[in-house]
Amino acid sequence: MKKHILQAHRILLRIESQNAYSNMAMYDGDVSDMATLLVYGVLENSIRIDYILNSLVSKKPQRAINVLLKIGVYAIENLVDVPKFAIVSECVESAKALGKSGAGGFVNAVLKKVSGGDYSLPKEIDGDYLSVTYSKPQWFINKLTNQYGYDTMLEIISAKSERLEHIRVNSRLTDMQSITDELKACGESFRISDVGGIVARATEAVKKMFNRGLVTFQSPSSMLAVQALGLNEASDMLDICSAPGGKAVYASELCKSGEITACELHSHRIKLIDKYVKRMRAENVNSVQCDATELKTDWINKFDRVLADVPCSCFGTFLKHPDVFMSRGEEEITALSKVQKKIISNAARYVKQGGILVYSTCTLFDEENFSVVNELLQRREFELSHIEALDKIDNGKYSNNNGSVQILPHAEYDGFYIAKLRKL
């Protein structure tokens, strides 16, 4: 158990101290299933765990010990197959292994109180009950309630992660039958998603397929944003905020005779696109370094299809990235909406008459979503257009869409906004 605790501690410490993304930190070396469970368990229950520790500790300990206590609290509350006394003991031993022997007694005392249930949690009548119970920031709950109403807010904050990955098959190199046959031969369990991908665990067999370029990890919501473009074989498309390149590469498979221009601001992110393109053999994707907030006059009226998957607050991704609440706050929403309006305004200029602009985000709030799109619609140069790609997902839930759709986070779906606009 100590080995798993120390692995989880290393990853969580990196996330907290370096603002590393959880998915990136998890691939830093060989991480056990138990350590993975502990990492995501702590991240998903961070507010609840902090509440418990704050009720037991008058002064917050240094970060390394605080992270260890968080792991201990999560494990005591959730690992039913491991005796609580053993978890306490292993956390004390982990403190010693971390060179924190002097804190062993403190760790022991605090976790024994947790083990004995010597703490209280908010009651339903308390104002912070939902925040602590579902480990979501109070501002997030308030904002969801104001936009969606109480029932939908509760549906969103209580959604559970499947801890599975969504895999897309690279149609250039293989096909769905070959990949599913290989998964079966490896004894892997999986299911086919509504968008034509595969939902499975990121096992070694899957990672080997990924490294060979046979598959890639891509959320169904992300795939739907590309499908919404209605690409044909010869479409010329601009992906205006492209890194790391997943949508551009997917688009290149849907229109193999077309040209895909993948635009990105920073040189290191251009390298991410190029690496993705090389792995997936996407030869008709060309990366270009430029600022999406500044108009490129030589692109005006040039593209059949333009995708503006803009920088956003990412709050729709909390099922897969529960650390989003640690790195981002409410104040970013307004700031980002100003940038998004600049980007969509330029993107609109690049679309040919009769062409399609798709605007998308992986967030949940109107300021970054329809409000941005609506400002463009007021110019009477575009109209919303039905998104056929959404007709058959979630048992037809979005089949009557008007071209502006908010997908809520659930199962393998990120919270995602997609708007399809046709240039008049």
PDB file of C-alpha atoms in Angstrom, residues 130 140-158 364-365 408:
ATOM      1  CA  LEU A 130     -23.930  20.757  -1.823  1.00  0.00           C
ATOM      2  CA  PHE A 140     -19.808  26.976  -9.590  1.00  0.00           C
ATOM      3  CA  ILE A 141     -22.997  25.642  -7.998  1.00  0.00           C
ATOM      4  CA  ASN A 142     -24.541  29.125  -7.808  1.00  0.00           C
ATOM      5  CA  LYS A 143     -23.711  29.890 -11.422  1.00  0.00           C
ATOM      6  CA  LEU A 144     -25.081  26.572 -12.668  1.00  0.00           C
ATOM      7  CA  THR A 145     -28.295  27.109 -10.698  1.00  0.00           C
ATOM      8  CA  ASN A 146     -28.770  30.586 -12.146  1.00  0.00           C
ATOM      9  CA  GLN A 147     -28.296  29.352 -15.719  1.00  0.00           C
ATOM     10  CA  TYR A 148     -29.853  25.881 -15.694  1.00  0.00           C
ATOM     11  CA  GLY A 149     -32.088  25.716 -12.616  1.00  0.00           C
ATOM     12  CA  TYR A 150     -31.714  23.588  -9.498  1.00  0.00           C
ATOM     13  CA  ASP A 151     -32.533  20.172 -10.967  1.00  0.00           C
ATOM     14  CA  THR A 152     -30.096  20.416 -13.887  1.00  0.00           C
ATOM     15  CA  MET A 153     -27.432  21.864 -11.597  1.00  0.00           C
ATOM     16  CA  LEU A 154     -27.804  18.818  -9.363  1.00  0.00           C
ATOM     17  CA  GLU A 155     -27.595  16.517 -12.389  1.00  0.00           C
ATOM     18  CA  ILE A 156     -24.338  18.187 -13.454  1.00  0.00           C
ATOM     19  CA  ILE A 157     -22.537  18.238 -10.104  1.00  0.00           C
ATOM     20  CA  SER A 158     -23.550  14.659  -9.254  1.00  0.00           C
ATOM     21  CA  LEU A 364     -20.843  25.208 -19.542  1.00  0.00           C
ATOM     22  CA  PHE A 365     -21.522  28.901 -19.161  1.00  0.00           C
ATOM     23  CA  LEU A 408     -23.805  18.411 -20.370  1.00  0.00           C
TER      24      LEU A 408
END
